[in-house]
Short mmCIF file of C-alpha atoms and ligand atoms in Angstrom, two decimals:
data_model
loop_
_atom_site.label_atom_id
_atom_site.label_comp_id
_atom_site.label_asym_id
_atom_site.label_seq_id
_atom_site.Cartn_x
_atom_site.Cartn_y
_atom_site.Cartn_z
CA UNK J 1 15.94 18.50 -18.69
CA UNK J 2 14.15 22.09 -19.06
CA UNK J 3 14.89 25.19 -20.75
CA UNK J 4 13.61 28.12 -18.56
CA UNK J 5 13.23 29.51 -22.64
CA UNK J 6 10.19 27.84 -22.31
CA UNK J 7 8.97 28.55 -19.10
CA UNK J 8 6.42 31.18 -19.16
CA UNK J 9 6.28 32.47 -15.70
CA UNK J 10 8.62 34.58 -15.00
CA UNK J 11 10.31 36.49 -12.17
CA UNK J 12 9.88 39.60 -10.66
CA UNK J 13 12.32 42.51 -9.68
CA UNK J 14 11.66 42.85 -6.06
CA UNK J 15 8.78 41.56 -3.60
CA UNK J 16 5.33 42.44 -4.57
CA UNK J 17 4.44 45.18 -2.25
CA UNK J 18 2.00 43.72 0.86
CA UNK J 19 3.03 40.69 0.82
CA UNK J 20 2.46 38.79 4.02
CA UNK J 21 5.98 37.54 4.49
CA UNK J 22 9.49 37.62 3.59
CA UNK J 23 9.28 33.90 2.41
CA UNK J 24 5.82 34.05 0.35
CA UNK J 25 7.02 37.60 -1.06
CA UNK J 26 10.56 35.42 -2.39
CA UNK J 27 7.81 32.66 -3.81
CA UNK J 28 6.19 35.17 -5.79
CA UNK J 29 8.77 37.35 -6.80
CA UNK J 30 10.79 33.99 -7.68
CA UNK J 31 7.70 32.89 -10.21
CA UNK J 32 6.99 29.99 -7.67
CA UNK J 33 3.09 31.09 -6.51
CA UNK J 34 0.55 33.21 -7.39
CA UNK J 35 -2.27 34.72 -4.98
CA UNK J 36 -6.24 34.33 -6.12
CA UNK J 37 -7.13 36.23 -3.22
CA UNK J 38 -6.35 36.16 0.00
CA UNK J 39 -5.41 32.73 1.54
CA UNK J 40 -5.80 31.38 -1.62
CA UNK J 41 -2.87 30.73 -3.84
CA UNK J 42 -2.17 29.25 -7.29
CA UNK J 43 1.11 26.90 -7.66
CA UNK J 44 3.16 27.80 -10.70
CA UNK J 45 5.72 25.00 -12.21
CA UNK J 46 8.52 25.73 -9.98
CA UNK J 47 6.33 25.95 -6.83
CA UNK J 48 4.21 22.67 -8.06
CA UNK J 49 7.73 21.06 -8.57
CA UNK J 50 8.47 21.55 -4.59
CA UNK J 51 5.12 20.84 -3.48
CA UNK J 52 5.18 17.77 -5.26
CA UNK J 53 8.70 16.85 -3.66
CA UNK J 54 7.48 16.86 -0.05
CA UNK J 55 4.38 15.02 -0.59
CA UNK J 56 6.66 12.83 -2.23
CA UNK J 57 9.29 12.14 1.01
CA UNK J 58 5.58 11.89 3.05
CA UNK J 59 4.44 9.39 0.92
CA UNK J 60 7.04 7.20 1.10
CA UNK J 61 7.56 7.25 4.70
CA UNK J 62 4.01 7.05 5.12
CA UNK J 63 3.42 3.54 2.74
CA UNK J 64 6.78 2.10 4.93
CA UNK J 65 4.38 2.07 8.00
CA UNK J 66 1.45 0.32 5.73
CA UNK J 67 -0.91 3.29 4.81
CA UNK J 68 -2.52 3.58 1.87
CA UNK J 69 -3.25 6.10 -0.26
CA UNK J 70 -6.53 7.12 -1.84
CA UNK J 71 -7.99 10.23 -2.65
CA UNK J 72 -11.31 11.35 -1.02
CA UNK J 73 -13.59 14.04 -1.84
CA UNK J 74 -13.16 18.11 -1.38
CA UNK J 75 -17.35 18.26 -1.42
CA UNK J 76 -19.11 16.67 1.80
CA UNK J 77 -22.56 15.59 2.42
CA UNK J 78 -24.73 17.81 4.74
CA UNK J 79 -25.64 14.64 6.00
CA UNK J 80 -22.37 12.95 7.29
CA UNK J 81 -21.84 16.31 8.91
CA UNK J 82 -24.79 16.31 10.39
CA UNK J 83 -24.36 12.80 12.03
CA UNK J 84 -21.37 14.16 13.65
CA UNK J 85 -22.79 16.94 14.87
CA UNK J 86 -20.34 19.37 13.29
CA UNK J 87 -22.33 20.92 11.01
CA UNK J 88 -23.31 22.98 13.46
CA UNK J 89 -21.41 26.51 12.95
CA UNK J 90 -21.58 26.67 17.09
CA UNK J 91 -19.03 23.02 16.82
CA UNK J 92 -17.31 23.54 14.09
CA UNK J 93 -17.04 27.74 12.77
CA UNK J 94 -14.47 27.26 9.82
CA UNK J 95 -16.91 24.50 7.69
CA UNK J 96 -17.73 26.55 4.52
CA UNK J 97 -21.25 25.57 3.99
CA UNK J 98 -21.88 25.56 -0.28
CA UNK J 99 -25.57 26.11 -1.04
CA UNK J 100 -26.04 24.01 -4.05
CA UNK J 101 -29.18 23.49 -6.65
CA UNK J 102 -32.81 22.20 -5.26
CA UNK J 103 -31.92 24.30 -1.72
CA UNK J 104 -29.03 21.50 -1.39
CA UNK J 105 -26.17 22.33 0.71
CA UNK J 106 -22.24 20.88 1.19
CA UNK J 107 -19.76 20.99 2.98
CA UNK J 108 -16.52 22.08 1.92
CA UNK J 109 -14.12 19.74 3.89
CA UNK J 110 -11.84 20.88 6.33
CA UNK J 111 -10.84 17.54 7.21
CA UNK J 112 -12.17 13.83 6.46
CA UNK J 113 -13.50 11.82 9.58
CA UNK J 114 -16.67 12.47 8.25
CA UNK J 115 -15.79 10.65 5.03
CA UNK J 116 -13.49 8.68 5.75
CA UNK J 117 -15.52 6.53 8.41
CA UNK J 118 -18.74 5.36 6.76
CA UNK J 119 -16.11 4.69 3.78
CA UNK J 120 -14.59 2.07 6.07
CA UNK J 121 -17.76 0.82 7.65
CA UNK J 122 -18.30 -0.89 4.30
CA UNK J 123 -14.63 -2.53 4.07
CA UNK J 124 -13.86 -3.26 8.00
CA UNK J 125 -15.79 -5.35 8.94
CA UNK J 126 -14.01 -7.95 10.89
CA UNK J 127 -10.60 -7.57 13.38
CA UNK J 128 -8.61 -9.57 10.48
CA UNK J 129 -9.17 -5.83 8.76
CA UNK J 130 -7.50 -4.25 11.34
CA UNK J 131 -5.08 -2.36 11.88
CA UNK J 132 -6.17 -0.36 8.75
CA UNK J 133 -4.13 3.03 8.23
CA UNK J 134 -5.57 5.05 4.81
CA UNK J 135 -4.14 8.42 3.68
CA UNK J 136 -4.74 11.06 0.61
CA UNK J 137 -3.48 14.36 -0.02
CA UNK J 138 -6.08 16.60 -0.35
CA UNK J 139 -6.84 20.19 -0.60
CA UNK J 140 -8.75 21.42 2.30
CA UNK J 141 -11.10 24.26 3.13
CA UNK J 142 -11.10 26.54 6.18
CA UNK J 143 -13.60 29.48 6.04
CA UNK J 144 -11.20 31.85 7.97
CA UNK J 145 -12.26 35.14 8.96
CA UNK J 146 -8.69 36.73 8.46
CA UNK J 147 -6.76 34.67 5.99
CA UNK J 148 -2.71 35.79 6.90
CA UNK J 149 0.66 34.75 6.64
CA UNK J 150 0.81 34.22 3.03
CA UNK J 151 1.14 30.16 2.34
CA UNK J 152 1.33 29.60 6.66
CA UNK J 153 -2.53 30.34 6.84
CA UNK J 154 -5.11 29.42 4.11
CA UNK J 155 -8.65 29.07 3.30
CA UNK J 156 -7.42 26.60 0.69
CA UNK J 157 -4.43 24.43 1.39
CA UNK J 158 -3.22 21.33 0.53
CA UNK J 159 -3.11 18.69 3.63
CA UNK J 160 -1.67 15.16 3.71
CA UNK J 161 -4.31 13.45 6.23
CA UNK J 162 -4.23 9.89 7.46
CA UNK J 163 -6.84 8.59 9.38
CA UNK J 164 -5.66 4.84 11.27
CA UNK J 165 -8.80 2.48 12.57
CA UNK J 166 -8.15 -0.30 15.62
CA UNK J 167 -9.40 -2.78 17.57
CA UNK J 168 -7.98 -1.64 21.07
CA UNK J 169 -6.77 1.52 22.34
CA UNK J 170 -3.70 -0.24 22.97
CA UNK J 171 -3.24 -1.55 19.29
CA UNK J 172 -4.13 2.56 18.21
CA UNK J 173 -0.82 3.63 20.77
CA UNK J 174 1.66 1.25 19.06
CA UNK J 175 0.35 2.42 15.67
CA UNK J 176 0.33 6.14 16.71
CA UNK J 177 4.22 5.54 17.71
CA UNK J 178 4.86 4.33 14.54
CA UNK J 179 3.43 7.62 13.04
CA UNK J 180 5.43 9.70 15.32
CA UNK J 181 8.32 8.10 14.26
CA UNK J 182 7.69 8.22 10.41
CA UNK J 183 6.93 12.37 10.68
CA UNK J 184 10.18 12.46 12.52
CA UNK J 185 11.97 10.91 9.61
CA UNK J 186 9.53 13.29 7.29
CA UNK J 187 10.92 16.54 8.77
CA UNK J 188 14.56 15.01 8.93
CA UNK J 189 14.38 14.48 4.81
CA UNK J 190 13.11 18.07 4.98
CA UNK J 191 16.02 19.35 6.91
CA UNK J 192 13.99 21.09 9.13
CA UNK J 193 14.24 18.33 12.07
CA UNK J 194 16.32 20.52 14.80
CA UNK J 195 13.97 22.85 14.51
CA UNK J 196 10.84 20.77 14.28
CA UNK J 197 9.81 20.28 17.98
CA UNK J 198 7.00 17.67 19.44
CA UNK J 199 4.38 19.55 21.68
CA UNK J 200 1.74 18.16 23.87
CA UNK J 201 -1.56 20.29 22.95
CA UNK J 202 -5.51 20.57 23.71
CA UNK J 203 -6.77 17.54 22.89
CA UNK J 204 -10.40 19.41 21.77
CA UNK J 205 -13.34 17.42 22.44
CA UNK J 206 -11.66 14.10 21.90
CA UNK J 207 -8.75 13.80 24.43
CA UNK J 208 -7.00 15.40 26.99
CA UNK J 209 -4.02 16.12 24.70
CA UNK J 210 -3.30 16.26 21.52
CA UNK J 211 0.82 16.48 20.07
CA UNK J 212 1.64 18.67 17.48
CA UNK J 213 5.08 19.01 15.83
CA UNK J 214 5.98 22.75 15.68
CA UNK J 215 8.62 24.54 13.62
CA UNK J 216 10.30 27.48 15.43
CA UNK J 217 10.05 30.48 13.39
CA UNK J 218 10.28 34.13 14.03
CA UNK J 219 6.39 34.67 12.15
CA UNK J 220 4.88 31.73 13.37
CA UNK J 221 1.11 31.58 14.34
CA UNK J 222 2.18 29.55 17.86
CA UNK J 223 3.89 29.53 21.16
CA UNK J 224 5.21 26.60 22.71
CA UNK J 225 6.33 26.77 26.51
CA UNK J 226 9.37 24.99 26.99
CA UNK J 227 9.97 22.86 30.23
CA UNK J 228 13.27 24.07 31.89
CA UNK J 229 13.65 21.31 33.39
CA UNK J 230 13.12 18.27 31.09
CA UNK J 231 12.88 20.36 27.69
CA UNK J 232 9.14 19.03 27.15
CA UNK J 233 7.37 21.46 24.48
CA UNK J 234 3.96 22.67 25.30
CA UNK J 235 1.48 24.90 23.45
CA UNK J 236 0.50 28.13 24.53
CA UNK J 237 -3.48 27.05 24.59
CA UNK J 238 -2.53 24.69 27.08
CA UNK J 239 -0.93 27.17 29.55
CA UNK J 240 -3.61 28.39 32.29
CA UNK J 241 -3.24 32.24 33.37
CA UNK J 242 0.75 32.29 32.82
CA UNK J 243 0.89 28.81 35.36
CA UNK J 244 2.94 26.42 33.42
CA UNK J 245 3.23 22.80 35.12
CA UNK J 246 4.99 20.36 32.82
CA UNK J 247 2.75 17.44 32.07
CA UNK J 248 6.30 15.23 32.13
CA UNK J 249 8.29 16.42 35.14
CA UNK J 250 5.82 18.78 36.80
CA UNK J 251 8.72 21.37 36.72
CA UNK J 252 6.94 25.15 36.77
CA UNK J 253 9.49 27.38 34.94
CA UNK J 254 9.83 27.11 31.47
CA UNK J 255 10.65 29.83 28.17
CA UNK J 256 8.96 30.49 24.88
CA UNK J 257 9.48 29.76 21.52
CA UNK J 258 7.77 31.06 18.47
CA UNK J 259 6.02 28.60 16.25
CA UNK J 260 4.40 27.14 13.10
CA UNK J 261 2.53 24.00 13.26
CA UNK J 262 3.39 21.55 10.26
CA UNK J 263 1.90 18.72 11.55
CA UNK J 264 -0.73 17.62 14.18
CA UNK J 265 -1.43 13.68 15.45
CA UNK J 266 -4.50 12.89 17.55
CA UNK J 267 -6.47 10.05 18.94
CA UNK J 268 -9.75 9.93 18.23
CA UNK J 269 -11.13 6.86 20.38
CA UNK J 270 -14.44 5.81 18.85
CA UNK J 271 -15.94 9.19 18.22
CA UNK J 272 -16.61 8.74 15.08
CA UNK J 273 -16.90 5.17 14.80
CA UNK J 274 -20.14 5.52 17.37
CA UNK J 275 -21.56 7.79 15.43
CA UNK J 276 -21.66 5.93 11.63
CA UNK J 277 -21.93 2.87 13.81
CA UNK J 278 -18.68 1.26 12.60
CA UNK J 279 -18.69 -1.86 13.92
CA UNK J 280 -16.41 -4.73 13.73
CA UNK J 281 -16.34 -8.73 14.45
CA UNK J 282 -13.20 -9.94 16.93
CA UNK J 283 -12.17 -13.69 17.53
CA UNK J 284 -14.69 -14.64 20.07
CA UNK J 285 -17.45 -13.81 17.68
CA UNK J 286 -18.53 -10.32 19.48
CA UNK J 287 -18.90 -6.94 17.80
CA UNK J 288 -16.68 -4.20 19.30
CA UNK J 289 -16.29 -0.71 17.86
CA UNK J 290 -13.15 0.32 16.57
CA UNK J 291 -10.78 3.11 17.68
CA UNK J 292 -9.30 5.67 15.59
CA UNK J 293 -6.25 8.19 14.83
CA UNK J 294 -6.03 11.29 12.73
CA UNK J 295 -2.84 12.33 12.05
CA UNK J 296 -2.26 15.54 9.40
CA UNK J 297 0.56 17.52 7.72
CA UNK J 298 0.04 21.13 6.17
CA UNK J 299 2.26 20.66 3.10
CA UNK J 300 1.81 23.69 1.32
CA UNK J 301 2.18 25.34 4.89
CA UNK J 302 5.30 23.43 4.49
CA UNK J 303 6.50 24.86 1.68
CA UNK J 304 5.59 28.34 3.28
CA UNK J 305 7.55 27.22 6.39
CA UNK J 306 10.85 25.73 4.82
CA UNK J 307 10.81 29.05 2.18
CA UNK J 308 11.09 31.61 5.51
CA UNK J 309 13.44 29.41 7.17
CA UNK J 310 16.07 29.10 4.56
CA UNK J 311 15.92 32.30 2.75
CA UNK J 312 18.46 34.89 2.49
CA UNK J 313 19.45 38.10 1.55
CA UNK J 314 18.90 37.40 -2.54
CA UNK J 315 16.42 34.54 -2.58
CA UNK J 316 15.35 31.15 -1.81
CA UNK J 317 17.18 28.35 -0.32
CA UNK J 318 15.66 24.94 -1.09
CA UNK J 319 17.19 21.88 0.57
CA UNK J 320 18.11 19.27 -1.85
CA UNK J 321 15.64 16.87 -1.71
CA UNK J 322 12.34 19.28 -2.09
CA UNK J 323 14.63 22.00 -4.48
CA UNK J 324 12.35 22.14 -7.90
CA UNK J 325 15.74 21.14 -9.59
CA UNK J 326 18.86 20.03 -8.14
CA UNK J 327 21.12 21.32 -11.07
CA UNK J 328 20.69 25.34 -13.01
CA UNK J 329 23.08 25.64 -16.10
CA UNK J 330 23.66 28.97 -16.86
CA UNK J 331 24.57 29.20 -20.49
CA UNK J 332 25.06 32.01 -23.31
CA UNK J 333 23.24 30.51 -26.18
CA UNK J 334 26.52 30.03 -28.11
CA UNK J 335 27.36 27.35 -25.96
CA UNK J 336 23.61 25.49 -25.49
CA UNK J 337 25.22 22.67 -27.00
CA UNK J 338 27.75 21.80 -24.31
CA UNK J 339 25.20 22.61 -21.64
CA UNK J 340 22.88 19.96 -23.39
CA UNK J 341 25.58 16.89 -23.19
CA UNK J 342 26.42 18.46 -19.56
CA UNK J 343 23.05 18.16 -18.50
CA UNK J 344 22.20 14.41 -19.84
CA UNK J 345 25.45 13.30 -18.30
CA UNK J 346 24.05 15.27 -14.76
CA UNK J 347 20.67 12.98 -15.26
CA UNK J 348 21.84 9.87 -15.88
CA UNK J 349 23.18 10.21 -12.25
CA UNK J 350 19.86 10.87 -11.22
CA UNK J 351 19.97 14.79 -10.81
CA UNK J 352 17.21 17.07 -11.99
CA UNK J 353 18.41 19.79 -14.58
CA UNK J 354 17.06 23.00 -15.68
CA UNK J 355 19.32 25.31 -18.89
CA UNK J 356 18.55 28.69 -18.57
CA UNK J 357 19.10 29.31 -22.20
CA UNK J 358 17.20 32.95 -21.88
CA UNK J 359 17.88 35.52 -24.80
CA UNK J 360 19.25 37.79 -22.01
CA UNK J 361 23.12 39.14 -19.89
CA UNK J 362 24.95 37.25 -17.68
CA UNK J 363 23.56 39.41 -14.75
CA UNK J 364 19.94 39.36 -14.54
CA UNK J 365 20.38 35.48 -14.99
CA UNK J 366 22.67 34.93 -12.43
CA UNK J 367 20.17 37.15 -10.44
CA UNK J 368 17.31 34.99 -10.65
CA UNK J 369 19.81 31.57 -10.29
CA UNK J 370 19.83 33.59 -6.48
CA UNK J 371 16.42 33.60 -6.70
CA UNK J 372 15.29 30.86 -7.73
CA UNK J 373 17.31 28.83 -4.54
CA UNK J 374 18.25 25.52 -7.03
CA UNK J 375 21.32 24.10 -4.92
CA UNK J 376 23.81 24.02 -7.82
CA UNK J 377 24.52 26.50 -10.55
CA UNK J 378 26.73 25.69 -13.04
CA UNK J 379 27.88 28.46 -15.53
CA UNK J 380 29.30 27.06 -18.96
CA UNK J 381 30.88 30.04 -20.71
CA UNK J 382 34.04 30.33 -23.33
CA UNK J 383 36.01 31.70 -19.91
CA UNK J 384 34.91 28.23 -18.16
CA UNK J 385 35.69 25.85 -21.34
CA UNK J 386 38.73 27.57 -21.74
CA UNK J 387 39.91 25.96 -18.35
CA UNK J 388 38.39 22.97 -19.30
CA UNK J 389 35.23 22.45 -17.57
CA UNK J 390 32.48 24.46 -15.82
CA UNK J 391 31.75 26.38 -13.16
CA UNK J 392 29.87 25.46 -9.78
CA UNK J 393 28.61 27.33 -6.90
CA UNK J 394 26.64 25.93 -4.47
CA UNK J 395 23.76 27.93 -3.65
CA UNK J 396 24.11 29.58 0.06
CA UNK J 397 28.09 29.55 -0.25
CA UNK J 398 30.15 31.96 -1.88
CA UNK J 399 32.90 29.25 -3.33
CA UNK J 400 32.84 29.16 -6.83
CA UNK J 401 35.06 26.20 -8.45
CA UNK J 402 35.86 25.25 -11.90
CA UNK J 403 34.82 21.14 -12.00
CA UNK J 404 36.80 19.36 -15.34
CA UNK J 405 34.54 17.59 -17.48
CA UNK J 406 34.52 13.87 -17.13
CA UNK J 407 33.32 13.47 -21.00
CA UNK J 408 34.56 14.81 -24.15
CA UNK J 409 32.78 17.98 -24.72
ZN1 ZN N 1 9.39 19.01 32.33
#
């Protein structure tokens, strides 16, 4: 457990003026984030605790499909980027280029084929390698000219990005369904699934299409046409002058739906394998170069995301499986002792307490409980252990009951 006595960050009394959006200006006010400048933010305890939550539910749907995780680098050789080709501010405009010591330069990485691939030309080398699926979570660079949207739009987020290497375009589909599948589960656990749509986009240099899984939200950066006929999602960059054709039915009327993209899943065919000359040994004894997938999630644009959709009128609303804690006790310090037994008897059940013991009323507590979004708040006062128990409110709802204590206070 935690005592918010300790916690040194504290809240706010409104939203800081200019903040981007409703759901950043709760994170700050609510202690959660603070900015370094703009598109740049720090996480605070609470805000770390969340982050840390979804990258948790990713992870573990992401090592059930047999990734792995490692942790690559934030600097990137000139040279790597060079090979590509994308060093070039003409191909690639957001790569912050870091002059360094000797007339040196890096790259600040945006994203990781460039490492990621002569990494694996040293480890695949023959087909019994493949398929070979690695991830990391990483924090990424984007040298935006505006930086907006609070957490939805940074020059410094972090990304989960998994990068999957096959022998045959065929073996890279089944593998890429299996992705699909595991983000769907992702933004289930998130609770953000109804709303979390799957959108055929440009497929840049590498593909006709690309898919993206969008979240509808009223400040999103995105568009997404959808089919009237078949319901197929498509994003706005697609769409030639105002002509929408549904790449599934063919259908030409469709409506709009405001966007945020949380997660993005491409093929990459052999790109990048051609150009670090990743080659790789197959039954027969030839050499055939191997195919790839990049597949991404913004997870502090998550957090950004699921903070706007779920807030109200007072504060945050985290669903239970991200929420920093699952269980507040509000206590008067009188009765600290109570909320203490409460509170190991609430963990050994697997929940995730934090005592707001604070030196201060009943009021500007139960204020920031509001803020704060934590899904249950329990209030132990002499009122409460008069009737022989404690009361909870679920954050959200408006019920407040009196729950007996199972254990001799
Ligand atoms: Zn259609």
């Amino acid at each position: 457990m935690n005592f918010l006595s300790n916690h040194i960050f504290s809240t706010l009394k409104t939203i800081p003026q200019g903040s981007d959006n409703r759901g950043t200006g709760l994170l700050l006010q609510a202690g959660f984030i603070r900015q370094e400048m703009a598109g740049v933010y720090i996480f605070l305890p609470m805000g770390l605790r969340v982050l840390r939550n979804i990258e948790s539910i990713i992870r573990d749907e992401l090592d059930a499909i047999g990734a792995q995780e490692i942790l690559m680098t934030a600097l990137g050789s000139k040279e790597h980027w060079m090979t590509t080709g994308r060093w070039d501010q003409e191909k690639m405009d957001i790569l912050f280029h870091v002059p360094a010591s000797r007339s040196k330069e890096y790259a600040l990485n945006p994203t990781h084929e460039e490492i990621v691939t002569p990494l694996m030309n040293e480890f695949v080398r023959s087909y019994k390698n493949l398929p070979a699926a690695v991830y990391q979570f990483q924090t990424k660079f984007r040298n935006e000219v505006r930086a907006k949207s609070g957490l939805l739009r940074g020059r410094e987020f972090l990304m989960k990005d998994l990068y999957s290497f096959h022998e045959t375009s065929e073996h890279l589909d089944v593998y890429f369904e299996k992705v699909r599948e595991a983000y769907v589960s992702i933004f289930n656990r998130l609770e953000i699934g109804d709303k979390t749509h799957y959108a055929f986009a440009s497929g840049g240099a590498f593909s006709k299409y690309s898919y993206e899984f969008q979240t509808e939200l009223g400040i999103g950066e995105d568009t997404l046409y959808v089919c009237d006929a078949c319901g197929q999602k498509v994003n706005n960059e697609l769409i030639q002058d105002n002509n929408f054709i549904c790449p599934s039915c063919e259908h030409t009327s469709a409506h709009t739906i405001t966007t945020s993209e949380v997660g993005n899943i491409f093929k990459l065919g052999d790109k990048f394998s051609k150009d670090f000359q990743l080659k790789t040994s197959t039954k027969d004894g030839s050499n055939i170069i191997p195919v790839m997938g990049c597949y991404g999630i913004g997870v502090s644009r998550l957090m950004g995301v699921i903070a706007e959709i779920f807030a109200d009128d007072v504060g945050l609303i985290w669903p239970k499986a991200i929420a920093p804690y699952t269980d507040y006790i509000l206590v008067q310090c009188d009765n600290k002792k109570s909320a203490i037994q409460l509170a190991l008897q609430l963990e050994k059940s697997g929940k995730k307490v934090l005592i707001d013991d604070r030196d201060m009323g009943f009021g500007k507590k139960a204020k920031d409980a509001d803020l704060f979004g934590i899904p249950n708040r329990i209030v132990i006062s002499e009122k409460t252990l008069a009737k022989g128990g404690y009361e909870l409110k679920v954050r959200g709802s408006s019920v407040e009951t009196i729950v007996q204590y199972d254990f001799d206070i």
